[in-house]
Tab-separated table of C-alpha atoms in Angstrom:
chain	number	residue	atom	x	y	z
A	163	UNK	CA	221.962	305.493	259.823
A	164	UNK	CA	223.854	302.256	259.200
A	165	UNK	CA	222.955	299.340	261.401
A	166	UNK	CA	225.212	296.765	262.970
A	167	UNK	CA	227.190	295.052	260.252
A	168	UNK	CA	229.006	291.773	260.433
A	169	UNK	CA	231.584	290.205	258.168
A	170	UNK	CA	231.653	287.692	256.669
A	171	UNK	CA	228.050	286.597	256.381
A	172	UNK	CA	229.134	282.993	256.007
A	173	UNK	CA	232.413	281.204	256.608
A	174	UNK	CA	233.305	277.581	255.992
A	175	UNK	CA	236.600	276.426	257.452
A	176	UNK	CA	238.277	273.178	258.283
A	177	UNK	CA	238.746	271.965	261.800
A	178	UNK	CA	241.971	273.353	263.201
A	179	UNK	CA	241.949	276.493	261.103
A	180	UNK	CA	241.531	280.028	262.368
A	181	UNK	CA	238.621	282.308	261.627
A	182	UNK	CA	238.111	285.946	262.512
A	183	UNK	CA	234.672	287.471	262.610
A	184	UNK	CA	234.172	291.190	262.526
A	185	UNK	CA	231.435	293.402	263.862
A	186	UNK	CA	230.923	297.090	263.190
A	187	UNK	CA	228.486	298.507	265.715
A	188	UNK	CA	226.233	301.461	265.216
A	189	UNK	CA	228.305	304.614	265.435
A	190	UNK	CA	228.328	306.033	268.928
A	191	UNK	CA	227.225	302.844	270.646
A	192	UNK	CA	229.554	302.154	273.537
A	193	UNK	CA	228.109	298.729	274.290
A	194	UNK	CA	228.948	295.848	271.995
A	195	UNK	CA	227.849	292.258	272.536
A	196	UNK	CA	228.636	288.928	270.969
A	197	UNK	CA	226.125	286.087	271.006
A	198	UNK	CA	226.127	282.649	269.467
A	199	UNK	CA	223.436	280.244	268.393
A	200	UNK	CA	224.560	276.676	268.005
A	201	UNK	CA	222.278	274.565	265.819
A	202	UNK	CA	218.979	273.844	267.512
A	203	UNK	CA	219.907	275.527	270.735
A	204	UNK	CA	219.230	278.889	272.297
A	205	UNK	CA	221.108	282.049	271.543
A	206	UNK	CA	223.765	282.429	274.181
A	207	UNK	CA	225.642	285.439	275.382
A	208	UNK	CA	229.399	285.362	274.837
A	209	UNK	CA	230.747	288.696	275.977
A	210	UNK	CA	230.114	292.376	276.383
A	211	UNK	CA	232.367	295.359	275.685
A	212	UNK	CA	231.902	298.830	277.027
A	213	UNK	CA	233.997	300.873	274.657
A	214	UNK	CA	237.268	298.974	274.456
A	215	UNK	CA	236.966	297.244	277.834
A	216	UNK	CA	235.549	293.788	278.411
A	217	UNK	CA	232.679	294.301	280.823
A	218	UNK	CA	231.618	290.675	280.969
A	219	UNK	CA	233.174	287.706	279.201
A	220	UNK	CA	231.513	285.020	281.272
A	221	UNK	CA	229.927	283.436	278.221
A	222	UNK	CA	233.122	282.748	276.314
A	223	UNK	CA	233.266	278.961	275.975
A	224	UNK	CA	237.026	278.479	276.224
A	225	UNK	CA	240.386	280.023	275.476
A	226	UNK	CA	240.128	279.235	271.784
A	227	UNK	CA	237.932	282.299	271.535
A	228	UNK	CA	239.485	285.752	271.634
A	229	UNK	CA	237.532	288.968	271.293
A	230	UNK	CA	238.997	292.405	270.859
A	231	UNK	CA	237.677	295.879	270.414
A	232	UNK	CA	240.628	298.128	269.817
A	233	UNK	CA	239.794	301.806	270.048
A	234	UNK	CA	236.275	301.070	271.099
A	235	UNK	CA	234.930	300.900	267.567
A	236	UNK	CA	234.668	297.637	265.650
A	237	UNK	CA	235.216	294.294	267.299
A	238	UNK	CA	236.712	291.017	266.171
A	239	UNK	CA	236.077	287.533	267.454
A	240	UNK	CA	238.785	285.037	266.608
A	241	UNK	CA	238.409	281.307	266.940
A	242	UNK	CA	241.717	279.460	266.957
A	243	UNK	CA	241.843	276.561	266.380
A	244	UNK	CA	238.265	275.994	265.295
A	245	UNK	CA	236.463	272.830	266.346
A	246	UNK	CA	233.364	271.202	264.889
A	247	UNK	CA	231.229	272.282	267.844
A	248	UNK	CA	232.021	275.924	267.102
A	249	UNK	CA	229.672	275.815	264.131
A	250	UNK	CA	226.719	278.105	264.497
A	251	UNK	CA	225.563	281.638	263.918
A	252	UNK	CA	227.472	284.392	265.667
A	253	UNK	CA	225.539	287.567	266.323
A	254	UNK	CA	226.843	290.934	267.281
A	255	UNK	CA	224.726	293.626	268.880
A	256	UNK	CA	225.312	297.166	269.999
A	257	UNK	CA	223.466	299.535	272.242
A	258	UNK	CA	223.741	303.003	273.563
A	259	UNK	CA	221.292	302.760	276.394
A	260	UNK	CA	219.901	299.965	278.490
A	261	UNK	CA	217.432	297.736	276.662
A	262	UNK	CA	218.023	299.055	273.151
A	263	UNK	CA	220.249	296.436	271.568
A	264	UNK	CA	220.404	296.287	267.783
A	265	UNK	CA	221.612	293.087	266.193
A	266	UNK	CA	223.606	292.444	263.074
A	267	UNK	CA	222.715	289.883	260.458
A	268	UNK	CA	225.028	287.335	261.981
A	269	UNK	CA	227.912	285.280	260.667
A	270	UNK	CA	227.159	281.672	259.921
A	271	UNK	CA	230.253	279.653	260.767
A	272	UNK	CA	230.568	276.111	259.515
A	273	UNK	CA	233.508	274.042	260.679
A	274	UNK	CA	234.040	270.868	258.657
B	136	UNK	CA	217.908	278.037	285.569
B	137	UNK	CA	217.139	279.288	282.080
B	138	UNK	CA	215.607	282.643	281.293
B	139	UNK	CA	213.255	283.247	278.452
B	140	UNK	CA	211.779	279.879	277.712
B	141	UNK	CA	209.296	279.982	274.889
B	142	UNK	CA	206.438	277.688	274.203
B	143	UNK	CA	205.370	276.115	272.030
B	144	UNK	CA	208.652	275.077	270.453
B	145	UNK	CA	206.943	274.794	267.097
B	146	UNK	CA	203.667	276.161	265.790
B	147	UNK	CA	202.059	275.480	262.447
B	148	UNK	CA	199.065	277.543	261.294
B	149	UNK	CA	197.275	278.677	258.158
B	150	UNK	CA	197.486	282.167	256.696
B	151	UNK	CA	194.982	284.483	258.272
B	152	UNK	CA	194.993	282.709	261.619
B	153	UNK	CA	196.431	284.198	264.776
B	154	UNK	CA	199.611	282.869	266.343
B	155	UNK	CA	200.311	283.081	270.043
B	156	UNK	CA	203.687	282.361	271.574
B	157	UNK	CA	204.512	282.438	275.243
B	158	UNK	CA	207.664	283.132	277.152
B	159	UNK	CA	208.520	282.565	280.778
B	160	UNK	CA	211.483	283.818	282.710
B	161	UNK	CA	212.839	283.388	286.178
B	162	UNK	CA	214.528	286.505	287.496
B	163	UNK	CA	213.496	290.125	287.737
B	164	UNK	CA	213.929	292.072	284.537
B	165	UNK	CA	214.134	295.566	283.170
B	166	UNK	CA	212.764	294.797	279.765
B	167	UNK	CA	211.577	291.912	277.674
B	168	UNK	CA	212.069	291.917	273.945
B	169	UNK	CA	210.842	289.751	271.118
B	170	UNK	CA	213.001	289.012	268.117
B	171	UNK	CA	212.427	287.211	264.852
B	172	UNK	CA	214.934	285.244	262.850
B	173	UNK	CA	214.103	284.256	259.319
B	174	UNK	CA	215.964	281.298	257.923
B	175	UNK	CA	219.508	282.303	257.049
B	176	UNK	CA	219.057	285.856	258.231
B	177	UNK	CA	219.886	287.818	261.336
B	178	UNK	CA	217.852	288.747	264.336
B	179	UNK	CA	215.237	291.395	263.816
B	180	UNK	CA	213.972	293.315	266.784
B	181	UNK	CA	210.182	293.262	266.932
B	182	UNK	CA	209.104	294.911	270.114
B	183	UNK	CA	210.317	295.860	273.572
B	184	UNK	CA	208.113	295.960	276.618
B	185	UNK	CA	209.338	297.471	279.842
B	186	UNK	CA	208.775	295.888	283.215
B	187	UNK	CA	206.259	298.580	284.177
B	188	UNK	CA	204.175	298.009	281.061
B	189	UNK	CA	201.482	295.388	280.704
B	190	UNK	CA	200.636	295.472	277.032
B	191	UNK	CA	202.091	296.886	273.873
B	192	UNK	CA	201.009	296.926	270.241
B	193	UNK	CA	202.950	297.306	267.052
B	194	UNK	CA	201.084	296.721	263.818
B	195	UNK	CA	199.862	293.125	263.851
B	196	UNK	CA	201.869	292.369	266.972
B	197	UNK	CA	200.536	292.441	270.492
B	198	UNK	CA	202.766	291.731	273.450
B	199	UNK	CA	201.669	291.291	277.030
B	200	UNK	CA	203.802	291.122	280.133
B	201	UNK	CA	202.806	289.728	283.496
B	202	UNK	CA	205.641	290.353	285.922
B	203	UNK	CA	203.817	288.588	288.748
B	204	UNK	CA	203.825	285.397	286.706
B	205	UNK	CA	207.128	286.213	284.992
B	206	UNK	CA	205.629	285.569	281.616
B	207	UNK	CA	204.988	287.284	278.317
B	208	UNK	CA	203.027	286.474	275.226
B	209	UNK	CA	203.414	287.520	271.614
B	210	UNK	CA	200.313	287.516	269.450
B	211	UNK	CA	200.581	287.850	265.695
B	212	UNK	CA	197.204	288.546	264.174
B	213	UNK	CA	196.143	287.712	260.634
B	214	UNK	CA	199.344	285.799	259.996
B	215	UNK	CA	201.029	285.720	256.607
B	216	UNK	CA	203.376	283.241	255.001
B	217	UNK	CA	206.121	285.851	255.406
B	218	UNK	CA	205.726	285.566	259.177
B	219	UNK	CA	207.315	282.128	258.973
B	220	UNK	CA	210.388	282.397	261.185
B	221	UNK	CA	211.782	281.591	264.609
B	222	UNK	CA	210.662	283.896	267.374
B	223	UNK	CA	212.694	284.522	270.499
B	224	UNK	CA	212.019	286.353	273.664
B	225	UNK	CA	214.956	287.916	275.434
B	226	UNK	CA	215.235	289.430	278.844
B	227	UNK	CA	217.739	291.759	280.376
B	228	UNK	CA	218.291	291.639	284.079
B	229	UNK	CA	218.607	294.493	286.501
B	230	UNK	CA	222.331	294.800	285.907
B	231	UNK	CA	222.207	298.106	284.107
B	232	UNK	CA	223.394	296.745	280.767
B	233	UNK	CA	221.655	295.227	277.792
B	234	UNK	CA	223.076	291.737	278.136
B	235	UNK	CA	220.230	289.573	276.936
B	236	UNK	CA	219.238	286.069	277.844
B	237	UNK	CA	217.403	284.246	275.092
B	238	UNK	CA	215.221	281.209	275.066
B	239	UNK	CA	215.337	278.461	272.476
B	240	UNK	CA	212.639	280.091	270.415
B	241	UNK	CA	209.378	279.130	268.798
B	242	UNK	CA	209.491	278.077	265.175
B	243	UNK	CA	206.393	279.408	263.443
B	244	UNK	CA	205.286	277.991	260.113
B	245	UNK	CA	202.514	279.807	258.310
B	246	UNK	CA	201.123	277.892	255.374
B	247	UNK	CA	199.415	279.637	252.459
């Protein structure tokens, strides 16, 4: 069974540009989560989808971040326009039941 | 208040020694999980311990949970250089979903 996959693995963009990160959860997992680890800090929750609905987006830092999960399958996280402080590793996770979250490899975003 | 605070922040040991990392949290939980992140790679799930469990083993890993003290420990026995990584504990609250709260992690360096 394929795990959670994220694309790209690494992205380097200039400040002001737009970047879209993609996450493909494990097939059949209704819950999809985005997390972010900024350099040297803890991994922080961004938002949670249940199928295509946003269950909790309390961790989204500001309106430059837009997450979608059309059809309840894969999800995208768009940052527009990107700022320097957005640099970090973005993790996606999916779960079917409580407590069983599986993480992807992460996307390392570098904004220069 | 911050959930899942690990200590120490950094730990340096020799191969063959045991490594112990601790985690404290503040609110009631369903589960506590430990993850590992190797440099440049994603989060790897190590072990999950439920709130009604006190100890769990998986290979060279031993996790304890003391809900009265709201703390957990991760013991890696007979460490190897390949164990070098950052280790995070993560808790999920009694909300019914797997939204995790991570600490800043313990960076473990195992020298040959």
